[in-house]
Amino acid sequence: MLSAQDNPFSLSIQRLEIPGLPGLHSFAAAEFQGKWYLFGGRRDGLHRRQPFRAFDSAHANRFIYCIDPIAKTVDSLPIHNLSPSLQSQLASTNILFHQQGDALYLAGGYGLPSREDVSLFQAPSRFLDPEVHRTMPYLTRVDLPMLQTNFAQLQDKSTQLSPRQNPFQQWTDTQFALTGGAMMYSDGVFYLVGGHRFDGLYNPMGP
């Protein structure tokens, strides 16, 4: 029997100050060759509770951040250079994510879709208004070595990468439309666990 006073581990927290580090929450993260990559999330702290103000697009994170904790540098990639469906997902919050080796997998996320992501506004969707929030029906694989190699080129919208240089692969299915849950991996299988599917304005006081 273990005693509460005999824990076999210790925990310490050390503050790390990095100039230009963005204030984000509910983002997805990956690590590759000592650098941290941040995707999605929000910049406004706790979301507003009024449905017409909650999860507003003005405070969505619209950058992919590359952080070097040793050199203490922050680089950013605007997502408006990417495809409309990637813009929709990467500006959402509480994306389910899991890093497996050199790849990051992203599923779902809640927020306002890109207006250019027209496939989300077509039948059979009940939500044809681009101002209506939804949970994104996407699974995205991010090739982290390729993202790191082509980070500078992706910052320039005029640069056309070949399919072999594109670090993003994306699939669409309503089963991926989850937010706030967890993605796990075991024996070659990914599991999407828990979470919610919100379609329409978020209302904590009722439907």
PDB file of C-alpha atoms in Angstrom:
ATOM      1  CA  MET A   1       0.000   0.000   0.000  1.00  0.00           C
ATOM      2  CA  LEU A   2       1.421   3.392  -1.025  1.00  0.00           C
ATOM      3  CA  SER A   3       1.323   6.337   1.323  1.00  0.00           C
ATOM      4  CA  ALA A   4       0.423   9.815   0.038  1.00  0.00           C
ATOM      5  CA  GLN A   5       3.724  10.981   1.545  1.00  0.00           C
ATOM      6  CA  ASP A   6       5.789   8.430  -0.437  1.00  0.00           C
ATOM      7  CA  ASN A   7       5.116   9.397  -4.046  1.00  0.00           C
ATOM      8  CA  PRO A   8       7.737   7.839  -6.379  1.00  0.00           C
ATOM      9  CA  PHE A   9       8.077  11.034  -8.445  1.00  0.00           C
ATOM     10  CA  SER A  10       8.497  14.766  -8.115  1.00  0.00           C
ATOM     11  CA  LEU A  11       7.205  17.668 -10.189  1.00  0.00           C
ATOM     12  CA  SER A  12       8.733  21.081 -10.807  1.00  0.00           C
ATOM     13  CA  ILE A  13       7.672  23.946 -13.061  1.00  0.00           C
ATOM     14  CA  GLN A  14      10.152  26.324 -14.609  1.00  0.00           C
ATOM     15  CA  ARG A  15       9.053  29.528 -16.301  1.00  0.00           C
ATOM     16  CA  LEU A  16      10.317  29.974 -19.873  1.00  0.00           C
ATOM     17  CA  GLU A  17      10.050  33.456 -21.351  1.00  0.00           C
ATOM     18  CA  ILE A  18      10.084  33.694 -25.151  1.00  0.00           C
ATOM     19  CA  PRO A  19       9.628  37.145 -26.739  1.00  0.00           C
ATOM     20  CA  GLY A  20       6.722  37.212 -29.168  1.00  0.00           C
ATOM     21  CA  LEU A  21       5.169  34.017 -27.838  1.00  0.00           C
ATOM     22  CA  PRO A  22       1.445  34.156 -28.682  1.00  0.00           C
ATOM     23  CA  GLY A  23      -1.191  33.958 -25.970  1.00  0.00           C
ATOM     24  CA  LEU A  24      -3.248  30.934 -27.043  1.00  0.00           C
ATOM     25  CA  HIS A  25      -5.501  28.337 -25.502  1.00  0.00           C
ATOM     26  CA  SER A  26      -7.232  25.164 -26.727  1.00  0.00           C
ATOM     27  CA  PHE A  27      -4.693  24.677 -29.523  1.00  0.00           C
ATOM     28  CA  ALA A  28      -3.127  21.554 -31.053  1.00  0.00           C
ATOM     29  CA  ALA A  29       0.629  21.054 -30.686  1.00  0.00           C
ATOM     30  CA  ALA A  30       3.482  18.971 -32.059  1.00  0.00           C
ATOM     31  CA  GLU A  31       7.256  18.766 -31.553  1.00  0.00           C
ATOM     32  CA  PHE A  32       9.846  18.055 -34.222  1.00  0.00           C
ATOM     33  CA  GLN A  33      13.635  18.342 -33.919  1.00  0.00           C
ATOM     34  CA  GLY A  34      13.341  20.484 -30.808  1.00  0.00           C
ATOM     35  CA  LYS A  35      10.827  22.947 -32.285  1.00  0.00           C
ATOM     36  CA  TRP A  36       7.211  23.340 -31.186  1.00  0.00           C
ATOM     37  CA  TYR A  37       4.385  23.761 -33.694  1.00  0.00           C
ATOM     38  CA  LEU A  38       1.029  25.236 -32.605  1.00  0.00           C
ATOM     39  CA  PHE A  39      -2.194  24.987 -34.616  1.00  0.00           C
ATOM     40  CA  GLY A  40      -5.640  26.505 -34.086  1.00  0.00           C
ATOM     41  CA  GLY A  41      -7.024  27.612 -30.736  1.00  0.00           C
ATOM     42  CA  ARG A  42      -8.043  31.064 -29.585  1.00  0.00           C
ATOM     43  CA  ARG A  43      -6.482  34.317 -28.355  1.00  0.00           C
ATOM     44  CA  ASP A  44      -9.305  35.687 -26.158  1.00  0.00           C
ATOM     45  CA  GLY A  45      -9.120  33.605 -22.998  1.00  0.00           C
ATOM     46  CA  LEU A  46     -12.418  32.143 -21.786  1.00  0.00           C
ATOM     47  CA  HIS A  47     -14.989  32.449 -24.548  1.00  0.00           C
ATOM     48  CA  ARG A  48     -17.970  34.777 -24.054  1.00  0.00           C
ATOM     49  CA  ARG A  49     -21.151  33.119 -22.810  1.00  0.00           C
ATOM     50  CA  GLN A  50     -23.626  35.025 -25.004  1.00  0.00           C
ATOM     51  CA  PRO A  51     -24.375  32.970 -28.162  1.00  0.00           C
ATOM     52  CA  PHE A  52     -23.908  35.929 -30.493  1.00  0.00           C
ATOM     53  CA  ARG A  53     -20.482  36.708 -28.985  1.00  0.00           C
ATOM     54  CA  ALA A  54     -19.081  33.255 -28.180  1.00  0.00           C
ATOM     55  CA  PHE A  55     -16.233  31.955 -30.356  1.00  0.00           C
ATOM     56  CA  ASP A  56     -16.148  35.050 -32.551  1.00  0.00           C
ATOM     57  CA  SER A  57     -13.910  34.802 -35.612  1.00  0.00           C
ATOM     58  CA  ALA A  58     -11.934  37.930 -34.678  1.00  0.00           C
ATOM     59  CA  HIS A  59     -10.149  36.061 -31.860  1.00  0.00           C
ATOM     60  CA  ALA A  60      -9.510  32.782 -33.675  1.00  0.00           C
ATOM     61  CA  ASN A  61      -5.842  31.910 -34.155  1.00  0.00           C
ATOM     62  CA  ARG A  62      -5.095  32.242 -37.884  1.00  0.00           C
ATOM     63  CA  PHE A  63      -1.419  31.298 -37.786  1.00  0.00           C
ATOM     64  CA  ILE A  64       0.688  28.184 -37.477  1.00  0.00           C
ATOM     65  CA  TYR A  65       3.456  29.028 -35.020  1.00  0.00           C
ATOM     66  CA  CYS A  66       6.936  27.526 -35.007  1.00  0.00           C
ATOM     67  CA  ILE A  67       8.683  28.064 -31.669  1.00  0.00           C
ATOM     68  CA  ASP A  68      12.331  27.337 -30.937  1.00  0.00           C
ATOM     69  CA  PRO A  69      12.575  27.123 -27.116  1.00  0.00           C
ATOM     70  CA  ILE A  70      16.394  27.074 -27.199  1.00  0.00           C
ATOM     71  CA  ALA A  71      16.954  30.054 -29.501  1.00  0.00           C
ATOM     72  CA  LYS A  72      13.767  31.639 -28.045  1.00  0.00           C
ATOM     73  CA  THR A  73      12.391  32.586 -31.435  1.00  0.00           C
ATOM     74  CA  VAL A  74       8.846  32.549 -32.809  1.00  0.00           C
ATOM     75  CA  ASP A  75       8.015  32.239 -36.499  1.00  0.00           C
ATOM     76  CA  SER A  76       4.496  32.253 -37.948  1.00  0.00           C
ATOM     77  CA  LEU A  77       2.705  31.032 -41.037  1.00  0.00           C
ATOM     78  CA  PRO A  78      -0.641  32.691 -41.940  1.00  0.00           C
ATOM     79  CA  ILE A  79      -3.265  30.085 -42.743  1.00  0.00           C
ATOM     80  CA  HIS A  80      -4.919  32.283 -45.405  1.00  0.00           C
ATOM     81  CA  ASN A  81      -2.197  30.963 -47.749  1.00  0.00           C
ATOM     82  CA  LEU A  82      -3.661  27.454 -47.397  1.00  0.00           C
ATOM     83  CA  SER A  83      -6.715  25.787 -48.944  1.00  0.00           C
ATOM     84  CA  PRO A  84     -10.191  26.897 -47.714  1.00  0.00           C
ATOM     85  CA  SER A  85     -10.861  23.621 -45.892  1.00  0.00           C
ATOM     86  CA  LEU A  86      -7.524  23.879 -44.071  1.00  0.00           C
ATOM     87  CA  GLN A  87      -8.359  27.475 -43.167  1.00  0.00           C
ATOM     88  CA  SER A  88     -11.656  26.315 -41.656  1.00  0.00           C
ATOM     89  CA  GLN A  89     -10.077  23.629 -39.493  1.00  0.00           C
ATOM     90  CA  LEU A  90      -6.885  25.442 -38.506  1.00  0.00           C
ATOM     91  CA  ALA A  91      -8.854  28.478 -37.279  1.00  0.00           C
ATOM     92  CA  SER A  92     -11.055  26.295 -35.058  1.00  0.00           C
ATOM     93  CA  THR A  93     -10.695  25.490 -31.384  1.00  0.00           C
ATOM     94  CA  ASN A  94     -10.342  22.279 -29.371  1.00  0.00           C
ATOM     95  CA  ILE A  95      -9.181  20.188 -32.314  1.00  0.00           C
ATOM     96  CA  LEU A  96      -8.561  16.549 -31.430  1.00  0.00           C
ATOM     97  CA  PHE A  97      -4.898  15.775 -32.132  1.00  0.00           C
ATOM     98  CA  HIS A  98      -2.183  13.177 -31.760  1.00  0.00           C
ATOM     99  CA  GLN A  99       1.438  13.089 -32.897  1.00  0.00           C
ATOM    100  CA  GLN A 100       2.603   9.736 -34.172  1.00  0.00           C
ATOM    101  CA  GLY A 101       6.278   9.807 -35.098  1.00  0.00           C
ATOM    102  CA  ASP A 102       6.932  12.646 -37.520  1.00  0.00           C
ATOM    103  CA  ALA A 103       3.242  13.193 -38.334  1.00  0.00           C
ATOM    104  CA  LEU A 104       0.557  15.184 -36.525  1.00  0.00           C
ATOM    105  CA  TYR A 105      -3.074  14.142 -36.957  1.00  0.00           C
ATOM    106  CA  LEU A 106      -5.883  16.692 -36.466  1.00  0.00           C
ATOM    107  CA  ALA A 107      -9.598  15.871 -36.308  1.00  0.00           C
ATOM    108  CA  GLY A 108     -12.595  18.188 -36.052  1.00  0.00           C
ATOM    109  CA  GLY A 109     -12.519  21.493 -34.187  1.00  0.00           C
ATOM    110  CA  TYR A 110     -15.285  24.067 -33.605  1.00  0.00           C
ATOM    111  CA  GLY A 111     -15.527  27.548 -35.090  1.00  0.00           C
ATOM    112  CA  LEU A 112     -16.596  29.661 -38.040  1.00  0.00           C
ATOM    113  CA  PRO A 113     -15.648  28.124 -41.390  1.00  0.00           C
ATOM    114  CA  SER A 114     -13.802  29.974 -44.096  1.00  0.00           C
ATOM    115  CA  ARG A 115     -16.237  31.699 -46.460  1.00  0.00           C
ATOM    116  CA  GLU A 116     -14.313  30.126 -49.333  1.00  0.00           C
ATOM    117  CA  ASP A 117     -14.948  26.623 -47.966  1.00  0.00           C
ATOM    118  CA  VAL A 118     -18.148  26.426 -50.003  1.00  0.00           C
ATOM    119  CA  SER A 119     -18.580  22.651 -49.664  1.00  0.00           C
ATOM    120  CA  LEU A 120     -19.672  23.177 -46.044  1.00  0.00           C
ATOM    121  CA  PHE A 121     -22.584  25.383 -47.122  1.00  0.00           C
ATOM    122  CA  GLN A 122     -24.137  22.944 -49.571  1.00  0.00           C
ATOM    123  CA  ALA A 123     -26.785  20.278 -49.090  1.00  0.00           C
ATOM    124  CA  PRO A 124     -27.165  18.046 -47.134  1.00  0.00           C
ATOM    125  CA  SER A 125     -25.884  20.569 -44.571  1.00  0.00           C
ATOM    126  CA  ARG A 126     -28.647  22.366 -42.663  1.00  0.00           C
ATOM    127  CA  PHE A 127     -26.340  25.348 -42.166  1.00  0.00           C
ATOM    128  CA  LEU A 128     -25.982  27.269 -45.404  1.00  0.00           C
ATOM    129  CA  ASP A 129     -24.979  30.553 -43.724  1.00  0.00           C
ATOM    130  CA  PRO A 130     -21.183  31.100 -43.483  1.00  0.00           C
ATOM    131  CA  GLU A 131     -21.796  33.087 -40.275  1.00  0.00           C
ATOM    132  CA  VAL A 132     -23.020  29.952 -38.473  1.00  0.00           C
ATOM    133  CA  HIS A 133     -20.488  28.002 -36.407  1.00  0.00           C
ATOM    134  CA  ARG A 134     -20.002  24.303 -36.906  1.00  0.00           C
ATOM    135  CA  THR A 135     -17.735  21.401 -36.006  1.00  0.00           C
ATOM    136  CA  MET A 136     -15.362  20.728 -38.879  1.00  0.00           C
ATOM    137  CA  PRO A 137     -15.737  17.341 -40.635  1.00  0.00           C
ATOM    138  CA  TYR A 138     -12.030  17.022 -41.414  1.00  0.00           C
ATOM    139  CA  LEU A 139      -9.110  14.762 -40.604  1.00  0.00           C
ATOM    140  CA  THR A 140      -5.744  16.318 -41.477  1.00  0.00           C
ATOM    141  CA  ARG A 141      -2.306  14.749 -41.494  1.00  0.00           C
ATOM    142  CA  VAL A 142       0.631  17.155 -41.138  1.00  0.00           C
ATOM    143  CA  ASP A 143       4.029  15.931 -42.305  1.00  0.00           C
ATOM    144  CA  LEU A 144       6.236  17.711 -39.772  1.00  0.00           C
ATOM    145  CA  PRO A 145       9.602  17.309 -41.585  1.00  0.00           C
ATOM    146  CA  MET A 146       8.005  18.645 -44.757  1.00  0.00           C
ATOM    147  CA  LEU A 147       6.335  21.501 -42.860  1.00  0.00           C
ATOM    148  CA  GLN A 148       9.670  22.471 -41.329  1.00  0.00           C
ATOM    149  CA  THR A 149      11.464  22.287 -44.693  1.00  0.00           C
ATOM    150  CA  ASN A 150       8.838  24.339 -46.544  1.00  0.00           C
ATOM    151  CA  PHE A 151       7.794  26.716 -43.745  1.00  0.00           C
ATOM    152  CA  ALA A 152       9.347  29.770 -45.410  1.00  0.00           C
ATOM    153  CA  GLN A 153       7.904  28.924 -48.827  1.00  0.00           C
ATOM    154  CA  LEU A 154       4.409  28.460 -47.374  1.00  0.00           C
ATOM    155  CA  GLN A 155       4.572  31.980 -45.955  1.00  0.00           C
ATOM    156  CA  ASP A 156       4.515  33.303 -49.523  1.00  0.00           C
ATOM    157  CA  LYS A 157       1.108  32.799 -51.121  1.00  0.00           C
ATOM    158  CA  SER A 158       2.574  33.149 -54.591  1.00  0.00           C
ATOM    159  CA  THR A 159       4.733  30.048 -54.104  1.00  0.00           C
ATOM    160  CA  GLN A 160       3.199  26.938 -55.640  1.00  0.00           C
ATOM    161  CA  LEU A 161       4.342  23.768 -53.921  1.00  0.00           C
ATOM    162  CA  SER A 162       4.135  20.465 -55.729  1.00  0.00           C
ATOM    163  CA  PRO A 163       2.018  17.707 -54.135  1.00  0.00           C
ATOM    164  CA  ARG A 164       5.246  16.096 -52.940  1.00  0.00           C
ATOM    165  CA  GLN A 165       6.150  19.311 -51.088  1.00  0.00           C
ATOM    166  CA  ASN A 166       2.731  19.889 -49.510  1.00  0.00           C
ATOM    167  CA  PRO A 167       2.863  18.902 -45.814  1.00  0.00           C
ATOM    168  CA  PHE A 168      -0.948  18.657 -45.502  1.00  0.00           C
ATOM    169  CA  GLN A 169      -3.256  15.782 -46.409  1.00  0.00           C
ATOM    170  CA  GLN A 170      -6.934  16.129 -45.592  1.00  0.00           C
ATOM    171  CA  TRP A 171      -9.994  13.864 -45.642  1.00  0.00           C
ATOM    172  CA  THR A 172     -13.677  14.755 -45.165  1.00  0.00           C
ATOM    173  CA  ASP A 173     -16.202  12.673 -43.204  1.00  0.00           C
ATOM    174  CA  THR A 174     -18.879  13.649 -40.671  1.00  0.00           C
ATOM    175  CA  GLN A 175     -17.397  11.082 -38.252  1.00  0.00           C
ATOM    176  CA  PHE A 176     -14.403  13.431 -37.836  1.00  0.00           C
ATOM    177  CA  ALA A 177     -16.681  16.276 -36.655  1.00  0.00           C
ATOM    178  CA  LEU A 178     -15.729  16.304 -32.964  1.00  0.00           C
ATOM    179  CA  THR A 179     -14.409  18.970 -30.640  1.00  0.00           C
ATOM    180  CA  GLY A 180     -13.025  18.873 -27.102  1.00  0.00           C
ATOM    181  CA  GLY A 181     -12.317  15.151 -27.077  1.00  0.00           C
ATOM    182  CA  ALA A 182      -9.088  13.172 -27.345  1.00  0.00           C
ATOM    183  CA  MET A 183      -7.308  11.279 -30.110  1.00  0.00           C
ATOM    184  CA  MET A 184      -5.368   8.186 -29.099  1.00  0.00           C
ATOM    185  CA  TYR A 185      -3.298   5.597 -30.941  1.00  0.00           C
ATOM    186  CA  SER A 186      -2.670   1.934 -30.233  1.00  0.00           C
ATOM    187  CA  ASP A 187      -1.463  -0.958 -32.411  1.00  0.00           C
ATOM    188  CA  GLY A 188      -1.966   0.843 -35.712  1.00  0.00           C
ATOM    189  CA  VAL A 189      -5.433   2.180 -34.870  1.00  0.00           C
ATOM    190  CA  PHE A 190      -6.496   5.731 -34.013  1.00  0.00           C
ATOM    191  CA  TYR A 191      -9.330   6.276 -31.543  1.00  0.00           C
ATOM    192  CA  LEU A 192     -11.457   9.427 -31.238  1.00  0.00           C
ATOM    193  CA  VAL A 193     -12.668   9.529 -27.642  1.00  0.00           C
ATOM    194  CA  GLY A 194     -15.322  11.761 -26.100  1.00  0.00           C
ATOM    195  CA  GLY A 195     -15.919  15.320 -27.178  1.00  0.00           C
ATOM    196  CA  HIS A 196     -18.950  17.047 -28.659  1.00  0.00           C
ATOM    197  CA  ARG A 197     -20.438  18.052 -31.970  1.00  0.00           C
ATOM    198  CA  PHE A 198     -21.829  21.603 -31.960  1.00  0.00           C
ATOM    199  CA  ASP A 199     -23.537  22.918 -35.096  1.00  0.00           C
ATOM    200  CA  GLY A 200     -24.855  26.455 -34.898  1.00  0.00           C
ATOM    201  CA  LEU A 201     -24.190  29.165 -32.337  1.00  0.00           C
ATOM    202  CA  TYR A 202     -22.749  27.914 -29.071  1.00  0.00           C
ATOM    203  CA  ASN A 203     -25.264  28.459 -26.259  1.00  0.00           C
ATOM    204  CA  PRO A 204     -24.257  27.307 -22.763  1.00  0.00           C
ATOM    205  CA  MET A 205     -27.720  28.229 -21.423  1.00  0.00           C
ATOM    206  CA  GLY A 206     -29.742  25.910 -23.650  1.00  0.00           C
ATOM    207  CA  PRO A 207     -30.229  24.502 -27.169  1.00  0.00           C
TER     208      PRO A 207
END
